[in-house]
PDB file of C-alpha atoms in Angstrom:
ATOM      1  CA  MET A  43     211.067  27.407 150.763  1.00 51.00           C
ATOM      2  CA  PRO A  44     214.122  26.859 152.641  1.00 58.00           C
ATOM      3  CA  ALA A  45     214.914  29.692 154.478  1.00 55.00           C
ATOM      4  CA  SER A  46     218.245  30.502 152.819  1.00 58.00           C
ATOM      5  CA  LEU A  47     215.786  31.001 149.993  1.00 70.00           C
ATOM      6  CA  THR A  48     213.480  32.633 151.178  1.00 77.00           C
ATOM      7  CA  PRO A  49     213.245  36.850 149.643  1.00 83.00           C
ATOM      8  CA  THR A  50     214.071  39.130 152.590  1.00 91.00           C
ATOM      9  CA  GLN A  51     210.184  40.624 153.293  1.00 94.00           C
ATOM     10  CA  VAL A  52     210.263  44.707 154.076  1.00 95.00           C
ATOM     11  CA  ASP A  53     207.878  47.251 155.555  1.00 95.00           C
ATOM     12  CA  PRO A  54     206.302  49.096 152.140  1.00 95.00           C
ATOM     13  CA  ARG A  55     206.430  52.005 153.437  1.00 96.00           C
ATOM     14  CA  GLY A  56     210.369  52.380 153.479  1.00 96.00           C
ATOM     15  CA  PRO A  57     210.666  51.808 149.681  1.00 96.00           C
ATOM     16  CA  ARG A  58     207.982  54.409 149.345  1.00 96.00           C
ATOM     17  CA  PHE A  59     209.362  56.898 151.091  1.00 97.00           C
ATOM     18  CA  GLY A  60     212.998  56.162 149.173  1.00 97.00           C
ATOM     19  CA  ALA A  61     210.932  57.105 145.999  1.00 96.00           C
ATOM     20  CA  ALA A  62     209.872  59.890 147.420  1.00 97.00           C
ATOM     21  CA  VAL A  63     213.302  61.474 148.553  1.00 98.00           C
ATOM     22  CA  THR A  64     214.826  60.241 145.344  1.00 98.00           C
ATOM     23  CA  THR A  65     211.857  62.138 143.795  1.00 98.00           C
ATOM     24  CA  VAL A  66     213.006  65.500 145.369  1.00 98.00           C
ATOM     25  CA  VAL A  67     216.721  64.994 144.866  1.00 98.00           C
ATOM     26  CA  LEU A  68     216.242  64.087 141.082  1.00 98.00           C
ATOM     27  CA  ALA A  69     214.205  66.883 140.268  1.00 98.00           C
ATOM     28  CA  ALA A  70     216.631  68.982 142.022  1.00 98.00           C
ATOM     29  CA  VAL A  71     219.536  67.706 139.866  1.00 98.00           C
ATOM     30  CA  LEU A  72     217.489  68.753 137.039  1.00 98.00           C
ATOM     31  CA  VAL A  73     216.440  72.072 138.331  1.00 98.00           C
ATOM     32  CA  LEU A  74     220.182  73.152 139.174  1.00 98.00           C
ATOM     33  CA  GLY A  75     221.523  71.014 135.793  1.00 97.00           C
ATOM     34  CA  PRO A  76     225.152  69.419 135.451  1.00 97.00           C
ATOM     35  CA  GLY A  77     227.077  71.433 137.156  1.00 96.00           C
ATOM     36  CA  LEU A  78     225.900  72.354 140.287  1.00 98.00           C
ATOM     37  CA  GLY A  79     223.413  69.526 140.534  1.00 98.00           C
ATOM     38  CA  LEU A  80     226.409  67.319 139.910  1.00 98.00           C
ATOM     39  CA  PRO A  81     226.654  66.781 143.965  1.00 98.00           C
ATOM     40  CA  LEU A  82     223.352  65.733 144.040  1.00 98.00           C
ATOM     41  CA  LEU A  83     223.148  63.304 141.763  1.00 98.00           C
ATOM     42  CA  ILE A  84     226.868  61.734 142.866  1.00 98.00           C
ATOM     43  CA  ILE A  85     225.016  60.919 146.027  1.00 98.00           C
ATOM     44  CA  GLN A  86     222.155  59.586 144.417  1.00 98.00           C
ATOM     45  CA  THR A  87     224.309  57.358 142.396  1.00 98.00           C
ATOM     46  CA  VAL A  88     225.816  56.408 145.387  1.00 98.00           C
ATOM     47  CA  ALA A  89     222.311  55.701 147.396  1.00 98.00           C
ATOM     48  CA  PHE A  90     221.220  53.630 143.856  1.00 98.00           C
ATOM     49  CA  GLY A  91     224.175  51.435 144.148  1.00 98.00           C
ATOM     50  CA  ALA A  92     224.175  51.063 147.946  1.00 97.00           C
ATOM     51  CA  GLY A  93     220.407  49.858 147.482  1.00 96.00           C
ATOM     52  CA  SER A  94     221.323  47.788 144.447  1.00 96.00           C
ATOM     53  CA  LEU A  95     223.999  45.960 144.921  1.00 96.00           C
ATOM     54  CA  LEU A  96     223.983  45.622 148.724  1.00 95.00           C
ATOM     55  CA  GLY A  97     220.157  45.252 149.620  1.00 93.00           C
ATOM     56  CA  LEU A  98     217.799  47.718 151.097  1.00 93.00           C
ATOM     57  CA  ARG A  99     218.742  47.816 154.129  1.00 91.00           C
ATOM     58  CA  TYR A 100     222.425  49.854 153.272  1.00 93.00           C
ATOM     59  CA  GLN A 101     219.951  52.163 151.554  1.00 94.00           C
ATOM     60  CA  PRO A 102     220.309  55.554 153.107  1.00 95.00           C
ATOM     61  CA  TYR A 103     217.079  56.597 152.382  1.00 96.00           C
ATOM     62  CA  GLY A 104     215.715  53.647 153.831  1.00 92.00           C
ATOM     63  CA  TRP A 105     218.027  53.692 157.216  1.00 93.00           C
ATOM     64  CA  VAL A 106     216.713  56.981 157.915  1.00 95.00           C
ATOM     65  CA  PHE A 107     212.939  55.578 157.708  1.00 96.00           C
ATOM     66  CA  ARG A 108     213.980  52.739 159.860  1.00 93.00           C
ATOM     67  CA  ARG A 109     215.769  55.294 162.189  1.00 94.00           C
ATOM     68  CA  PHE A 110     213.495  58.295 162.191  1.00 96.00           C
ATOM     69  CA  ILE A 111     210.333  57.246 160.830  1.00 95.00           C
ATOM     70  CA  ARG A 112     209.583  53.509 161.105  1.00 94.00           C
ATOM     71  CA  PRO A 113     209.447  54.176 165.115  1.00 94.00           C
ATOM     72  CA  ARG A 114     206.437  56.781 164.830  1.00 95.00           C
ATOM     73  CA  LEU A 115     204.290  54.494 162.900  1.00 94.00           C
ATOM     74  CA  GLY A 116     202.255  51.082 163.834  1.00 91.00           C
ATOM     75  CA  ALA A 117     203.318  47.884 162.359  1.00 92.00           C
ATOM     76  CA  PRO A 118     202.771  47.467 158.300  1.00 93.00           C
ATOM     77  CA  ALA A 119     199.407  45.436 157.670  1.00 93.00           C
ATOM     78  CA  GLU A 120     201.846  43.618 155.812  1.00 95.00           C
ATOM     79  CA  LEU A 121     205.590  43.000 154.411  1.00 95.00           C
ATOM     80  CA  GLU A 122     206.202  42.795 150.592  1.00 95.00           C
ATOM     81  CA  ASP A 123     209.122  41.037 148.903  1.00 96.00           C
ATOM     82  CA  GLU A 124     212.257  43.244 148.496  1.00 95.00           C
ATOM     83  CA  ARG A 125     213.200  41.865 145.540  1.00 96.00           C
ATOM     84  CA  PRO A 126     211.046  44.460 143.161  1.00 96.00           C
ATOM     85  CA  PRO A 127     212.323  47.693 145.370  1.00 96.00           C
ATOM     86  CA  ARG A 128     215.462  46.115 144.278  1.00 96.00           C
ATOM     87  CA  PHE A 129     215.636  45.761 140.896  1.00 97.00           C
ATOM     88  CA  ALA A 130     214.124  49.283 140.678  1.00 97.00           C
ATOM     89  CA  GLN A 131     217.221  50.559 142.291  1.00 97.00           C
ATOM     90  CA  SER A 132     219.300  48.650 140.027  1.00 98.00           C
ATOM     91  CA  VAL A 133     217.333  50.024 136.658  1.00 98.00           C
ATOM     92  CA  GLY A 134     217.631  53.785 138.805  1.00 98.00           C
ATOM     93  CA  LEU A 135     221.533  53.204 139.087  1.00 98.00           C
ATOM     94  CA  ILE A 136     222.078  52.558 135.659  1.00 98.00           C
ATOM     95  CA  PHE A 137     220.405  55.616 134.712  1.00 98.00           C
ATOM     96  CA  ALA A 138     222.571  57.470 136.874  1.00 98.00           C
ATOM     97  CA  ALA A 139     225.411  56.807 135.919  1.00 98.00           C
ATOM     98  CA  VAL A 140     224.570  57.285 132.444  1.00 98.00           C
ATOM     99  CA  ALA A 141     223.558  60.821 133.289  1.00 98.00           C
ATOM    100  CA  LEU A 142     226.722  61.243 135.288  1.00 98.00           C
ATOM    101  CA  ILE A 143     228.988  60.393 132.588  1.00 98.00           C
ATOM    102  CA  GLY A 144     226.676  62.897 130.636  1.00 98.00           C
ATOM    103  CA  ALA A 145     227.373  65.851 132.641  1.00 97.00           C
ATOM    104  CA  LEU A 146     230.798  64.380 133.279  1.00 97.00           C
ATOM    105  CA  ALA A 147     231.675  64.540 129.219  1.00 98.00           C
ATOM    106  CA  GLY A 148     229.854  67.387 128.992  1.00 97.00           C
ATOM    107  CA  SER A 149     226.746  66.422 127.588  1.00 97.00           C
ATOM    108  CA  PRO A 150     223.624  68.527 128.667  1.00 97.00           C
ATOM    109  CA  LEU A 151     221.580  66.274 126.503  1.00 98.00           C
ATOM    110  CA  VAL A 152     222.355  62.621 127.993  1.00 98.00           C
ATOM    111  CA  PHE A 153     222.658  64.400 131.184  1.00 98.00           C
ATOM    112  CA  TYR A 154     219.042  65.627 131.316  1.00 98.00           C
ATOM    113  CA  VAL A 155     217.174  62.827 129.454  1.00 98.00           C
ATOM    114  CA  ALA A 156     218.945  60.334 131.903  1.00 98.00           C
ATOM    115  CA  THR A 157     218.184  62.307 134.941  1.00 98.00           C
ATOM    116  CA  GLY A 158     214.262  62.208 133.627  1.00 96.00           C
ATOM    117  CA  PHE A 159     214.224  58.584 132.926  1.00 95.00           C
TER     118      PHE A 159
END
């Protein structure tokens, strides 16, 4: 495969760290509800957008992992293709955007269901 078509490889612990942070953030959004949880939902939507549209290296949680956590760990046993976690970021972006629209439109049901998914 030509170098330009070779998929980007990432440390698999980075996306797992990002998923853990995302879980905590979205759980807080659900607990806080459409009013108080809105700022966290906006932050999470931006994080999903960065990971989906720009790549995992631009996702804020990935940056935290690379800057503060990865230097304290040994080398990963193997690397993984960036495409599946990036696809997951795209799915998260869609659901977060729907939740955001639900919150802004005054529809708590849409907010809670989309955030939960």
